[in-house]
Structures are given as structure tokens and as C-alpha cells.
Short mmCIF file of C-alpha atoms in Angstrom, two decimals:
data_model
loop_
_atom_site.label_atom_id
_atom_site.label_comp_id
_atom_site.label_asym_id
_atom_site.label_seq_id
_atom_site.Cartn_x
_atom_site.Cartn_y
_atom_site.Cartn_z
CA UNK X 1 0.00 0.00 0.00
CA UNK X 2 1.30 3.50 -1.22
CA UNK X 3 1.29 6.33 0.98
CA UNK X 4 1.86 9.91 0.68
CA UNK X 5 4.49 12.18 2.87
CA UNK X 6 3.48 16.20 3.15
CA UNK X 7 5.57 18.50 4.61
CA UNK X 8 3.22 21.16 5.00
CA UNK X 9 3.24 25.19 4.88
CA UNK X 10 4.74 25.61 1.18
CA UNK X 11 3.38 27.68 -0.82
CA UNK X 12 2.34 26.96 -4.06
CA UNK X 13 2.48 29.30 -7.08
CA UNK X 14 2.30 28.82 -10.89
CA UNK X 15 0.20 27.25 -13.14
CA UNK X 16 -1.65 23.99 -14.07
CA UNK X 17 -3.67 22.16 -16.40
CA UNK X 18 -6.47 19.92 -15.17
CA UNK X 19 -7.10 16.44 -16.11
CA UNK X 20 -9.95 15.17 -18.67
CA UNK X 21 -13.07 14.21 -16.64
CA UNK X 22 -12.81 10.81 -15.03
CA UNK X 23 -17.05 10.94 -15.06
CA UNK X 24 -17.05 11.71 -18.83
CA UNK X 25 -14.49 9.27 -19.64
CA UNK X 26 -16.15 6.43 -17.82
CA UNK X 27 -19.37 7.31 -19.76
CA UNK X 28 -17.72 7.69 -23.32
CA UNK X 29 -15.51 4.63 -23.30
CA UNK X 30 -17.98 2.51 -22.47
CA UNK X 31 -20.19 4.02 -25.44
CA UNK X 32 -17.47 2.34 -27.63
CA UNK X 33 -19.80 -1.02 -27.08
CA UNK X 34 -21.73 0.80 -29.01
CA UNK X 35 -20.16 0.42 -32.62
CA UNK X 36 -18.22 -2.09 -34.69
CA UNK X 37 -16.40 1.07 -35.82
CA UNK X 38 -13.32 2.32 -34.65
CA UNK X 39 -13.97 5.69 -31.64
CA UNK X 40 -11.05 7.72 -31.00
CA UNK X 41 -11.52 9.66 -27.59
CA UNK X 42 -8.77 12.27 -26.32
CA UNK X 43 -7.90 13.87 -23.30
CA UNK X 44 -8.80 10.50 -21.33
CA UNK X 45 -7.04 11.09 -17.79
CA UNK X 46 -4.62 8.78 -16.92
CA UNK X 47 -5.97 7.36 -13.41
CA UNK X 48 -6.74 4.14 -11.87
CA UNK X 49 -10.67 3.74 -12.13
CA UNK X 50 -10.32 4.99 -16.30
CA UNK X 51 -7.06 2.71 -16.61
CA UNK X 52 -8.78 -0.48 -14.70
CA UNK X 53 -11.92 0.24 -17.16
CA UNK X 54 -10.20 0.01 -20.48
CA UNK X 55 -8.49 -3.23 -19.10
CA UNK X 56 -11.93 -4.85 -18.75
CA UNK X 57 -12.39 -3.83 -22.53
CA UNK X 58 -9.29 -5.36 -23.38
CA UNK X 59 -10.07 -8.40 -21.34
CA UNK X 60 -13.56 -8.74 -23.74
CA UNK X 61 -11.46 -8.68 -26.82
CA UNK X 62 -12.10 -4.77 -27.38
CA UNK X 63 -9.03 -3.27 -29.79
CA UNK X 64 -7.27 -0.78 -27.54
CA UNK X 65 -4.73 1.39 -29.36
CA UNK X 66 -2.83 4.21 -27.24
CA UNK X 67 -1.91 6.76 -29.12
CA UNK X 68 -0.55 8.86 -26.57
CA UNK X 69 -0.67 8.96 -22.89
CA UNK X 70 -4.47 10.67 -22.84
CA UNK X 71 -5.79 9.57 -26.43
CA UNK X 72 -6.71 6.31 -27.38
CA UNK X 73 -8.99 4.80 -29.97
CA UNK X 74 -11.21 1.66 -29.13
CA UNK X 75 -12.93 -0.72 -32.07
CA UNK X 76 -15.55 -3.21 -30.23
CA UNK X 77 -15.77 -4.99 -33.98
CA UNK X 78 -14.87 -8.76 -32.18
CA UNK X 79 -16.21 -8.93 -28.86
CA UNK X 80 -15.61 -11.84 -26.75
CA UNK X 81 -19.49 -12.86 -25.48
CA UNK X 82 -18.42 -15.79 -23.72
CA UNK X 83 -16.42 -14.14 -21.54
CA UNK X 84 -18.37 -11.30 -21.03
CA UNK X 85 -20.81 -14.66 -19.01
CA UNK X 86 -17.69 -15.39 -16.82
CA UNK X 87 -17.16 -15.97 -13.76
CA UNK X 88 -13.85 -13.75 -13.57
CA UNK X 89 -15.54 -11.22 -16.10
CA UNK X 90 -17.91 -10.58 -13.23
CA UNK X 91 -15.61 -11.11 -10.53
CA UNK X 92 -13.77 -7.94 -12.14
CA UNK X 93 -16.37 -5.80 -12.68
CA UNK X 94 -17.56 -5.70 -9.57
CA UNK X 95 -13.82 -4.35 -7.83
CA UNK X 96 -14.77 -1.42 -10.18
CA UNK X 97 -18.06 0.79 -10.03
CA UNK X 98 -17.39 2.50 -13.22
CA UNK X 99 -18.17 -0.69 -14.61
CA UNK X 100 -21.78 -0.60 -14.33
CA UNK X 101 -21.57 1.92 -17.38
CA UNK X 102 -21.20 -1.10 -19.77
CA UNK X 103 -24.50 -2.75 -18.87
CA UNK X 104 -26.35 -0.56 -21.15
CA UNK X 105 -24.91 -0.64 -24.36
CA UNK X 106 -23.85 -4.39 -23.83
CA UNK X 107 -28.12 -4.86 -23.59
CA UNK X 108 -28.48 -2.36 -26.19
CA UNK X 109 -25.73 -4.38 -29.20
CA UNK X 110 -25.84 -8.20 -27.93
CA UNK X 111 -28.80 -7.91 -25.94
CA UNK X 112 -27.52 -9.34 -22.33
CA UNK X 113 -25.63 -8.53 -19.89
CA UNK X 114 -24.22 -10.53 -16.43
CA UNK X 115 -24.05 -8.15 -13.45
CA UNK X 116 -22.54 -7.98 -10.01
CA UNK X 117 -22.91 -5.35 -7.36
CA UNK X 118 -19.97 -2.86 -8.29
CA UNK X 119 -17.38 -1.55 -6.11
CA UNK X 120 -16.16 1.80 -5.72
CA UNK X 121 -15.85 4.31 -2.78
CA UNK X 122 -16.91 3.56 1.25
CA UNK X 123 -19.19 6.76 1.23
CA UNK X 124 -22.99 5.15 1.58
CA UNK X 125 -25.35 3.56 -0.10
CA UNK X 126 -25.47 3.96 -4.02
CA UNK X 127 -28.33 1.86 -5.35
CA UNK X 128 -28.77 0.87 -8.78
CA UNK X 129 -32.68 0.59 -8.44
CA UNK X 130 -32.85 3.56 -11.12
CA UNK X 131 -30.72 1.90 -14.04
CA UNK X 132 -32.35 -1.20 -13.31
CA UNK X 133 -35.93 0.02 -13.58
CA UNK X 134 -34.63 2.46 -16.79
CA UNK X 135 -33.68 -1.66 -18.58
CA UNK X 136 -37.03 -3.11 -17.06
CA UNK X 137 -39.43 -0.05 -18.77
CA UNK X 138 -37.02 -0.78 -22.43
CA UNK X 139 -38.41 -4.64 -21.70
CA UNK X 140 -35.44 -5.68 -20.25
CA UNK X 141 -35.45 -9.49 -18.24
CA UNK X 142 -34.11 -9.70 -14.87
CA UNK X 143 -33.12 -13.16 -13.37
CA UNK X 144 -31.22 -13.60 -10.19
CA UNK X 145 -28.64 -16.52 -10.48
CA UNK X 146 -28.40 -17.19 -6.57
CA UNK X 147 -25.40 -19.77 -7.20
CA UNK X 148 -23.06 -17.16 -8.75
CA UNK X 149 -24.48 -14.20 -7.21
CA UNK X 150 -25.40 -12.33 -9.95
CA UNK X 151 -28.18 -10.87 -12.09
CA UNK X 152 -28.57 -11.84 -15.53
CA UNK X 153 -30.34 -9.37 -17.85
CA UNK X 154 -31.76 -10.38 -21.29
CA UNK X 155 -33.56 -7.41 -23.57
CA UNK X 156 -33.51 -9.23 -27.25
CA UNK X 157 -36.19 -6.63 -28.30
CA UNK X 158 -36.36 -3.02 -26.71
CA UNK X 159 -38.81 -0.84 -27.05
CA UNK X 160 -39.04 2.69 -26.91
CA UNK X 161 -41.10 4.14 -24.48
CA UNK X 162 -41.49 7.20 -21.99
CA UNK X 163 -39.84 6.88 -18.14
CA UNK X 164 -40.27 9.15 -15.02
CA UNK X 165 -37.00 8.54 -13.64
CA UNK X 166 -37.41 8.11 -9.76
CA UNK X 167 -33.88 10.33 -8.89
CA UNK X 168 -31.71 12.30 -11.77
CA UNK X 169 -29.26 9.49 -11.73
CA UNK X 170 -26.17 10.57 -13.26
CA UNK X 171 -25.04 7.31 -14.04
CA UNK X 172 -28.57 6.07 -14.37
CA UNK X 173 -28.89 8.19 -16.65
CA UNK X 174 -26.04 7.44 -19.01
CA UNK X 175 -26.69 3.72 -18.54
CA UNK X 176 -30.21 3.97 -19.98
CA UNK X 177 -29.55 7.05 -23.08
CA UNK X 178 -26.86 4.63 -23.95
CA UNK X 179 -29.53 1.26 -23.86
CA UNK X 180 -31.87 2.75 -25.55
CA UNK X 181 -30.21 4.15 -28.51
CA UNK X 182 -31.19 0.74 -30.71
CA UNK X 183 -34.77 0.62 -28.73
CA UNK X 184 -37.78 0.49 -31.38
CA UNK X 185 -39.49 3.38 -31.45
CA UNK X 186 -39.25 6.62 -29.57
CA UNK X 187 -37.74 6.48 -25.98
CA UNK X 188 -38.37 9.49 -23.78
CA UNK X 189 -36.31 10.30 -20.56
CA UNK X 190 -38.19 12.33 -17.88
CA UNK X 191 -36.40 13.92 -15.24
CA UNK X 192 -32.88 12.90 -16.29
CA UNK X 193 -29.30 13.60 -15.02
CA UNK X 194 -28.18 17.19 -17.26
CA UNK X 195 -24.59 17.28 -16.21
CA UNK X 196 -21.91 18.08 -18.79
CA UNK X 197 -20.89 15.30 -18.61
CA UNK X 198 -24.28 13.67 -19.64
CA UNK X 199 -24.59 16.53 -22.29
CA UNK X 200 -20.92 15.23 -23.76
CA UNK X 201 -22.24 11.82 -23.98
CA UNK X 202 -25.27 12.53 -25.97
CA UNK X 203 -23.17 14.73 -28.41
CA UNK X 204 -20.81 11.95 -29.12
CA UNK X 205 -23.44 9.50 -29.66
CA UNK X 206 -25.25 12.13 -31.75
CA UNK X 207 -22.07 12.27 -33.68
CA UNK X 208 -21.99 8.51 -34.33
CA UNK X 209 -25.81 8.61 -35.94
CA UNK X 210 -27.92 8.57 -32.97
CA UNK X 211 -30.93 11.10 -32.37
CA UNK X 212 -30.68 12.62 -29.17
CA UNK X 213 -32.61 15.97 -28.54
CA UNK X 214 -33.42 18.06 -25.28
CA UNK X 215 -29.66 17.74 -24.06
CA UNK X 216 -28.85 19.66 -21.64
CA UNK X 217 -32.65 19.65 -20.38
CA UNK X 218 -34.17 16.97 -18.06
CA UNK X 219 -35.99 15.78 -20.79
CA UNK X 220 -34.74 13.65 -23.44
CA UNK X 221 -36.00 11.91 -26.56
CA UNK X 222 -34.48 9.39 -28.02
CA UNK X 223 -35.13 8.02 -31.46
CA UNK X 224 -34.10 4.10 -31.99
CA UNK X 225 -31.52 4.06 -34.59
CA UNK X 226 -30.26 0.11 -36.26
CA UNK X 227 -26.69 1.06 -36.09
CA UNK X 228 -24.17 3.80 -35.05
CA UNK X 229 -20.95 4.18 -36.56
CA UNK X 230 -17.64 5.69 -35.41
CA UNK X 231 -16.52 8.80 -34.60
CA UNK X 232 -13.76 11.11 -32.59
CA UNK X 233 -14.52 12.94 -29.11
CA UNK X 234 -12.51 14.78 -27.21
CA UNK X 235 -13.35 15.09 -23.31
CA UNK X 236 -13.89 18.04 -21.07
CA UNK X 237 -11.73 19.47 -18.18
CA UNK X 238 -12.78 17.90 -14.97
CA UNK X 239 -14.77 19.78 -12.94
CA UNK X 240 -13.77 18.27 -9.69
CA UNK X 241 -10.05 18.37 -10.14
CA UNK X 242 -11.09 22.31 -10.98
CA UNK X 243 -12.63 22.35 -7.89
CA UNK X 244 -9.92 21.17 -5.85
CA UNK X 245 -7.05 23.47 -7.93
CA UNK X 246 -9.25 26.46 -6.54
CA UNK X 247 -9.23 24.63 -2.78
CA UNK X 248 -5.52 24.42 -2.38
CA UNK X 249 -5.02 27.85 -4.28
CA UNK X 250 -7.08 29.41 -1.68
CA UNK X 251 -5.93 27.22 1.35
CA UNK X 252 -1.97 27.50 -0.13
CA UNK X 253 -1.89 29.44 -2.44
CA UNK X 254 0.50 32.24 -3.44
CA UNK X 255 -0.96 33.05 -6.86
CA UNK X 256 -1.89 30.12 -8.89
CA UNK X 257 -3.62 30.03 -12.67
CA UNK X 258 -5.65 27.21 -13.45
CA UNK X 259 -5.57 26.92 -17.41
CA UNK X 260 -8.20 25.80 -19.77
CA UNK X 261 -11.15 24.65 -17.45
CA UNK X 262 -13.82 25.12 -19.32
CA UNK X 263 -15.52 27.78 -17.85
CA UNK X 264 -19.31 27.66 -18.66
CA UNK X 265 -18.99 23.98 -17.79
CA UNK X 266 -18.39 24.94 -13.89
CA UNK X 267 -22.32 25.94 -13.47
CA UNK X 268 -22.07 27.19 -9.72
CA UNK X 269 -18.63 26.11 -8.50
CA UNK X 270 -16.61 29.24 -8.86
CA UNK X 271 -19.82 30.70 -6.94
CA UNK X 272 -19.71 28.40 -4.29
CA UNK X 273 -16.10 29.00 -3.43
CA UNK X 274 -16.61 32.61 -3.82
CA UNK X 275 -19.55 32.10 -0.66
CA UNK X 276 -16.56 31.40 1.54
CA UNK X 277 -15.30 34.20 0.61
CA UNK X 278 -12.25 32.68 -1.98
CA UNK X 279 -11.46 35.79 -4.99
CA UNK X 280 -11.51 34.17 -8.02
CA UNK X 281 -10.40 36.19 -11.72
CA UNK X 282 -11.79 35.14 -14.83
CA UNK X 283 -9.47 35.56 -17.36
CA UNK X 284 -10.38 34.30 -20.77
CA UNK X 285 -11.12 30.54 -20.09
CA UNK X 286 -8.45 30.56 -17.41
CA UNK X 287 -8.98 30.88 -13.38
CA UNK X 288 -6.51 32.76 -11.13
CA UNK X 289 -6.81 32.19 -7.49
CA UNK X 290 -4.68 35.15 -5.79
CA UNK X 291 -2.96 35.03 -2.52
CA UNK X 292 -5.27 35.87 0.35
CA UNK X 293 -4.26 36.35 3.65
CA UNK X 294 -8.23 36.13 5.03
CA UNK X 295 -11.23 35.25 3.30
CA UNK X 296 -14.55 35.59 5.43
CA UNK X 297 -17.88 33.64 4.87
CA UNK X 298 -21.26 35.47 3.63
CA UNK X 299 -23.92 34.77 5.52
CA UNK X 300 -27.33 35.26 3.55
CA UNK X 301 -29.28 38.09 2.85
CA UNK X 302 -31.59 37.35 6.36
CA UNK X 303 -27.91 37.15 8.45
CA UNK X 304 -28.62 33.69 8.57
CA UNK X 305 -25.57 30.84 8.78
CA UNK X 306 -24.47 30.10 5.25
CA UNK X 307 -25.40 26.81 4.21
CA UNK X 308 -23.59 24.90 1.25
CA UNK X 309 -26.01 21.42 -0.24
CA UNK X 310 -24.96 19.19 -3.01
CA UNK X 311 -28.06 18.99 -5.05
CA UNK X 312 -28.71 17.78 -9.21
CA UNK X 313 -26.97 19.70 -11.95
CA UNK X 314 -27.04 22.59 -12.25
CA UNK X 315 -26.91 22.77 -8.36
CA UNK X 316 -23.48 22.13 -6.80
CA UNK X 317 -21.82 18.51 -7.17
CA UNK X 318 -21.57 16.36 -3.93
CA UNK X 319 -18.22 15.33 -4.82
CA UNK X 320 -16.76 18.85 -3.96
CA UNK X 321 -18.18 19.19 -0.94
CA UNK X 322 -15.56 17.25 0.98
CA UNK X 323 -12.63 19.74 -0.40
CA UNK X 324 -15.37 22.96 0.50
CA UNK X 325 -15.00 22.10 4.14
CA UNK X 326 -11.70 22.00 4.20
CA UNK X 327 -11.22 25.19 2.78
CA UNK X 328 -13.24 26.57 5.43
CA UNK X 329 -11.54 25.30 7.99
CA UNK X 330 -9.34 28.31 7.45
CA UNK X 331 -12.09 31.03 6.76
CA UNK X 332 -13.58 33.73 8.99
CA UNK X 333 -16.92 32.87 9.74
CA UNK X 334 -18.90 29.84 10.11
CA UNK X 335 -21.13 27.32 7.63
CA UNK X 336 -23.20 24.51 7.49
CA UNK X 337 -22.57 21.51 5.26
CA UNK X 338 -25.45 19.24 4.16
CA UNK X 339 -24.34 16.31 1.88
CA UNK X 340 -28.26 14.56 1.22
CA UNK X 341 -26.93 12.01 -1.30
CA UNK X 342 -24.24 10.12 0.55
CA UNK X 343 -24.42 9.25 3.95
CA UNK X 344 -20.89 8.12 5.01
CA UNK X 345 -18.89 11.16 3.25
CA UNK X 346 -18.37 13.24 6.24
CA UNK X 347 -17.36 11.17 8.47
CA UNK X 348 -13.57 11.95 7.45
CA UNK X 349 -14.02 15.02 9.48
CA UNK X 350 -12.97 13.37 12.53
CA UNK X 351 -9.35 13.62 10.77
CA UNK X 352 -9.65 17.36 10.51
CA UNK X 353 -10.94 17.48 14.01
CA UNK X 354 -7.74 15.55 14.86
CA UNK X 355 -5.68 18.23 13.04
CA UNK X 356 -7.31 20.87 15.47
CA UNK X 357 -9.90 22.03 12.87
CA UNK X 358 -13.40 23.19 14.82
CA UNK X 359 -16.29 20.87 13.53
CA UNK X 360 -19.40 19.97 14.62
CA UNK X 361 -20.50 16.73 12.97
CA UNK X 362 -24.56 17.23 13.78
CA UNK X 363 -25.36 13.82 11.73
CA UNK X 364 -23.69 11.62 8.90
CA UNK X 365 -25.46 14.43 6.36
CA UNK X 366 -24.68 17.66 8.50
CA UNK X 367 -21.45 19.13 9.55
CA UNK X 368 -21.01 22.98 11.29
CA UNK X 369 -17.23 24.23 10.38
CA UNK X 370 -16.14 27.29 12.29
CA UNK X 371 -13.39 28.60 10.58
CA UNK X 372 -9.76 29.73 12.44
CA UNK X 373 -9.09 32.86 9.80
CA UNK X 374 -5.32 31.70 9.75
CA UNK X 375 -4.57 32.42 13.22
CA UNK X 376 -4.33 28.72 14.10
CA UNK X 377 -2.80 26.08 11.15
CA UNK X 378 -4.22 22.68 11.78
CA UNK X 379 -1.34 20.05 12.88
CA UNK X 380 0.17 17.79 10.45
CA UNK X 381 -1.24 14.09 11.47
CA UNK X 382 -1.62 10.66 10.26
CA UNK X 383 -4.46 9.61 8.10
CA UNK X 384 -5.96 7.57 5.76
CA UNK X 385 -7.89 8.25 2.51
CA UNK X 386 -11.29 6.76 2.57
CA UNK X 387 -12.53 7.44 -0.74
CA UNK X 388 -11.15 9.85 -3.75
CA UNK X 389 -12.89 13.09 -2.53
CA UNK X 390 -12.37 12.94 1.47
CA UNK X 391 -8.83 11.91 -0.18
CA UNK X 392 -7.89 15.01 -2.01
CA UNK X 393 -9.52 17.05 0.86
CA UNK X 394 -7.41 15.25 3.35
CA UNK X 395 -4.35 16.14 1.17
CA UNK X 396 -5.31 19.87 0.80
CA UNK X 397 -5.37 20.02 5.04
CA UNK X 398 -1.75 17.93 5.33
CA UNK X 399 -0.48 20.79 2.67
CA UNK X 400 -1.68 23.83 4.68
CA UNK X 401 -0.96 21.87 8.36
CA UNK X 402 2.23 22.97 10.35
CA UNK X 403 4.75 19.89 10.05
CA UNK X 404 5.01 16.46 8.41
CA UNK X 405 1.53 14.13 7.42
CA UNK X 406 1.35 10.86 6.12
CA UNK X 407 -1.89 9.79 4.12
CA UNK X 408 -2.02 5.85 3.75
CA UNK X 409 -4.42 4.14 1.36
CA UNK X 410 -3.59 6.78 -1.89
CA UNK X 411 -4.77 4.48 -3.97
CA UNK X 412 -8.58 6.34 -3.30
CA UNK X 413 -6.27 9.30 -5.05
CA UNK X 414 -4.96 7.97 -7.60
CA UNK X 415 -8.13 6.51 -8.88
CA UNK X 416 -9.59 10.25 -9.64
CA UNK X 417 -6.30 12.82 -9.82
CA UNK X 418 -3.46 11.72 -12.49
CA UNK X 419 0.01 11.94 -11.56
CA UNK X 420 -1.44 14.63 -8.87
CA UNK X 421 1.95 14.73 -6.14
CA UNK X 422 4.39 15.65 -9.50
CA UNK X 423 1.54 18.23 -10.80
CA UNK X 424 1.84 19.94 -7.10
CA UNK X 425 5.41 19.57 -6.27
CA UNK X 426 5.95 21.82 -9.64
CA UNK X 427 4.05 24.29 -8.51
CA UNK X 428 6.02 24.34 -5.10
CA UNK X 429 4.21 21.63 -2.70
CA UNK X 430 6.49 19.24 -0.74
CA UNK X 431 4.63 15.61 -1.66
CA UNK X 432 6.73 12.29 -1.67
CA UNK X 433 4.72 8.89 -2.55
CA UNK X 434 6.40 6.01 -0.50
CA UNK X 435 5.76 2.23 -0.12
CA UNK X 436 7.33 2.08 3.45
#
């Protein structure tokens, strides 16, 4: 098991290009199922949960070709169907939650599909009831196979038809645009996922011949199409890894330029940093972060405690709540965290309270942070990385803390930030990976 060593209180100062989405890239590369034709797809990030994926594609006999470290093209012309029924197939695919992505287009081309309960991060419950009940409304056949542990789905015919999704499932979502593209008929999508991400996906199937309007909306319509056909894609900045450049600029910081991110793909996360009180410059599609020595909380309008919620796109994303805390750990003022979708994500607080941050954990969806305004620097500590966003949050803390952390279990990291301790030590951060 790797581990990270941070010597904390360097600043950091320069600039940096974020990743391709790890969410987009997970959706798109399993949309390669889709075709016999070749899909070339840049800017894939190089990371652990994307890598892990596109070995399970070469493990079903899917053509791989690198053609550089983040572009790749992938033919699905020969796929192996056999083993796609496997035991280790299965056994695989569920070590990787990004994996559930492929059930829809494998029931959309061959018309089955073998499914375990995926892995993925220790943050809570995330059910699959709303992909599965996207397949069963496209006439989709569920069968539990109690010896093996698995579900085996069978949709030989689907039909097109209109669904009230019960939650905007991102992934949900993807799964069914992606298994219905072939449906008969006209499939309409009611109160679907409308991240970028989501929006990216439909464009690129769009651009291999399939009819998808209402993107960006929460209500698609898809018309079935016999075939789709290749095509090239390239994928957006990630919003997260965005996210967490403007954390550590504001928490470290001495003047740092994030490049390229895709600005009117952020929907309200410059805005939510800016509630704690973080400046943040638009310049062109570029974000500079400058040095501040204080930033202080708004309350709203009423005087009221500022409270920050993950909520569905275009509201902000759970996954940057986590780094959001941390960064007011530091501010002056207090604020009120509610993460509704995952019920295990806060608990890494008890590391921050360990560092000497002031947190009130109310319940698993609730935290109260009352920030120290720089007069007190949390103490460097050892932890461990739970899951990819508590993770990054936990490095941003060990960066800003007074002394030497260790973060064990970086393999969370890795799985969402490429190559992130050699992109921060160039920018002046003190990060050494070790196996000890």
C-alpha cells in the first residue's frame, strides 16, 4: 500500500492544467460497445478507475490502441461474449463501479448482460434501483442466479417508451440514453441527469448517428436508430479536479492560474467557493486564485448561517463538498454543510478534528465548520484516505498543516487525480509517494 508524505506550509504558485473528466471518460468509453467502428476519444485522464476500465475492454477482446498517454482509440468490432458470461468477467467488474456503465450498451448491441454489485468508494449507499428500472421499462429481463451471485439481464427486443425517472441518476442516466439508442421506437427520458458530462455523452453519440434531442434539459427523446458508426470525441476538463485546484489555491496558495477549465462547464462552483469568501479572476477561459491572507464567509441576505447542499446539476456537485470544508476550515466565519446524497462522506471530518480544525458533525449528512481565519494552522497528522474526494480534501489540510503528514491508502487518489503529487510539487508543494 502507497502512501503519501506532506511537509506542510509551502506555498504553491504557478500554473496547471487539469485532467480530462474521469465521469465523462467512464461514460464515453464505455459508449465504444456501441459500434463495430473504430472511436477515438482524447484527453482520457490517466488514473486508476479509467485505466482499470479500459483493461476490462481489453479483457472482452475490445481493440485498444494508445496513441498517446491521454488519447486512445477503441474498435468493439470482435467482442468476446463468452467471456463477457464469466465468472472472472464478473468477478472484475464488480472491484470497479465505473463498470456498471457497460451494462447498457452491452443490452443495447448483444442484448444481455451478467451483473454484479460494483465496487467503488466507502461513502454510503449507491443503489442501482434507477438503471435497473430504466432496462425493465425498455423490456429488459431480470433473473437472479443465486449460485453465482449475480443478475442476468436479457432485452432481445427493446422498445421505446417514456420513463419518469425516480432520482436524476447521473449514471442512471447514461446507462439507460446509452440502452436505448437501438430501442424500437421513440424512448423518452423524464427527469434525467443534465450534467456536462451527460450533455458530452449525448453529443458523441449524436455524432456517431444517434438522435438525441433536449440535451442539456431533463428531458430527453431518443429516437431508436439500427446502427451507429464511429466517430472522434474529445473530453472536457474535470470539474472536480477544478474544484480542488481552486481549494488548495485558496488554502496554499501564493498566486496560482488554473488553465483551460472550461468555464461555462463549472455551473455554480466558482460561486460556491466565492460564498466562503475565496477571490476568483476570470481571465479568458483561465482561473486565477490570488494570494489571500483572510477570506470571510457570507452569511445570507436574512444574516442567517451560510449553508452549502450538493443537489442535481445545475446545483453544486456532492463530490466537492468534501474539499469545500476544508477550505473553510481556514475562513472567517462559520457554515453549514449538508451532503443529502451520501451518507458516510463526512465522516472523514474526525481527521480534521484531529488536526485541530473546529467541527461539529450534527449527523452523517450535517457538519457545522467554524473557521480559524489563519490564526491557528491545523497540525500535520496521520491519516488515511477513505474514498477519492475525502482523499484530495485530506491532502489539501496535510499541505496547509504545520509539520510532516502521512496519508495511507492513496490508492482512493490515484483513482480520480493523475500523476497529482508531481503536478503539485511543480508548482512548489512538498509531496513524496512512498511504499514504506
Amino acid at each position: 500500500m502507497e502512501s503519501f508524505i506532506i511537509e506542510g506550509g509551502h506555498p504553491l504558485k504557478g500554473e496547471i492544467i487539469p485532467q480530462g473528466a474521469k465521469n465523462e471518460a467512464l461514460e464515453v468509453i464505455c459508449a465504444t460497445l456501441l459500434t463495430r467502428e473504430p472511436v477515438e476519444i482524447s484527453n482520457i485522464p490517466d488514473i486508476l478507475d479509467v485505466n482499470n476500465l479500459i483493461q476490462l475492454l481489453r479483457d472482452i477482446n475490445v481493440k485498444v490502441t494508445r496513441l498517446s498517454r491521454n488519447d486512445y482509440v477503441f474498435q468493439a468490432d470482435e467482442v468476446d461474449l463468452k467471456y463477457l458470461e464469466s465468472d472472472e468477467f464478473v468477478k472484475k467488474c464488480a472491484a470497479l463501479r465505473g463498470s456498471v456503465l457497460m451494462i447498457g450498451p452491452l443490452l443495447a448491441r448483444f442484448g444481455k448482460a451478467v451483473v454484479a454489485e460494483p465496487g467503488g468508494d466507502k461513502i454510503g449507499r449507491r443503489r442501482l434501483d434507477t438503471h435497473f428500472l430504466g432496462f425493465k421499462y425498455l423490456g429488459a429481463k431480470f433473473e437472479f442466479n443465486e449460485a453465482r451471485n449475480v443478475y442476468e439481464i436479457t432485452s432481445p427486443t427493446p422498445k421505446g417508451c417514456y420513463m419518469l425517472l425516480d432520482e436524476a441518476s447521473v449514471t442512471g442516466t447514461a446507462n439507460i440514453i446509452m440502452a436505448s439508442v437501438f430501442a424500437k421506437g421513440t424512448t423518452t427520458i423524464y427527469n434525467a441527469a443534465c450534467e456536462p458530462y451527460i450533455q458530452q455523452l449525448c453529443r458523441m453519440l449524436n455524432s456517431m448517428g444517434a438522435e438525441i434531442k433536449g440535451i442539456g434539459s431533463n428531458l430527453l427523446t431518443i429516437a431508436g436508430k439500427e446502427s451507429l458508426h464511429g466517430t472522434s470525441h474529445q473530453i472536457l476538463p474535470d470539474m472536480i479536479e477544478v474544484g480542488s485546484f481552486i481549494g488548495m489555491a485558496a488554502m496554499v496558495g501564493d498566486g496560482v492560474r488554473i488553465k483551460n477549465v472550461s468555464l461555462r462547464n463549472l455551473g455554480i462552483i466558482p460561486d460556491a467557493f466565492r460564498r466562503l469568501g475565496i477571490k476568483i479572476k476570470v481571465e479568458g477561459d483561465d482561473l486565477f486564485i490570488p494570494k489571500q491572507p483572510h477570506y470571510v464567509i457570507d452569511s445570507f441576505i436574512d444574516g442567517s448561517i451560510m449553508t452549502l447542499a450538493d443537489a442535481p446539476w445545475p446545483g453544486l456537485t456532492p463530490d466537492l463538498l468534501s474539499v469545500l470544508l476544508v477550505v473553510a476550515t481556514q475562513a472567517r466565519g462559520s457554515v453549514l454543510f449538508h451532503q443529502k446524497m451520501f451518507e458516510s462522506r463526512l465522516f472523514f471530518t474526525d481527521k480534521l478534528i484531529d488536526m485541530g480544525a473546529q467541527i461539529i458533525l450534527c449527523d452523517p449528512h450535517r457538519a457545522v465548520v467554524v473557521g480559524h481565519d489563519h490564526k491557528k494552522r491545523l497540525r500535520a497528522g496521520r491519516m488515511t484516505s477513505p474514498d477519492i474526494r475525502a482523499g484530495i480534501a485530506l491532502l489539501i489540510a496535510a499541505m496547509s498543516a504545520k509539520g510532516t503528514s502521512r496519508i495511507d491508502n492513496i490508492a482512493q487518489i490515484d483513482r480520480g487525480y493523475q500523476d497529482i503529487e508531481n503536478r503539485l510539487n511543480a508548482l512548489g508543494a512538498s509531496i513524496k509517494r512512498t511504499s514504506i
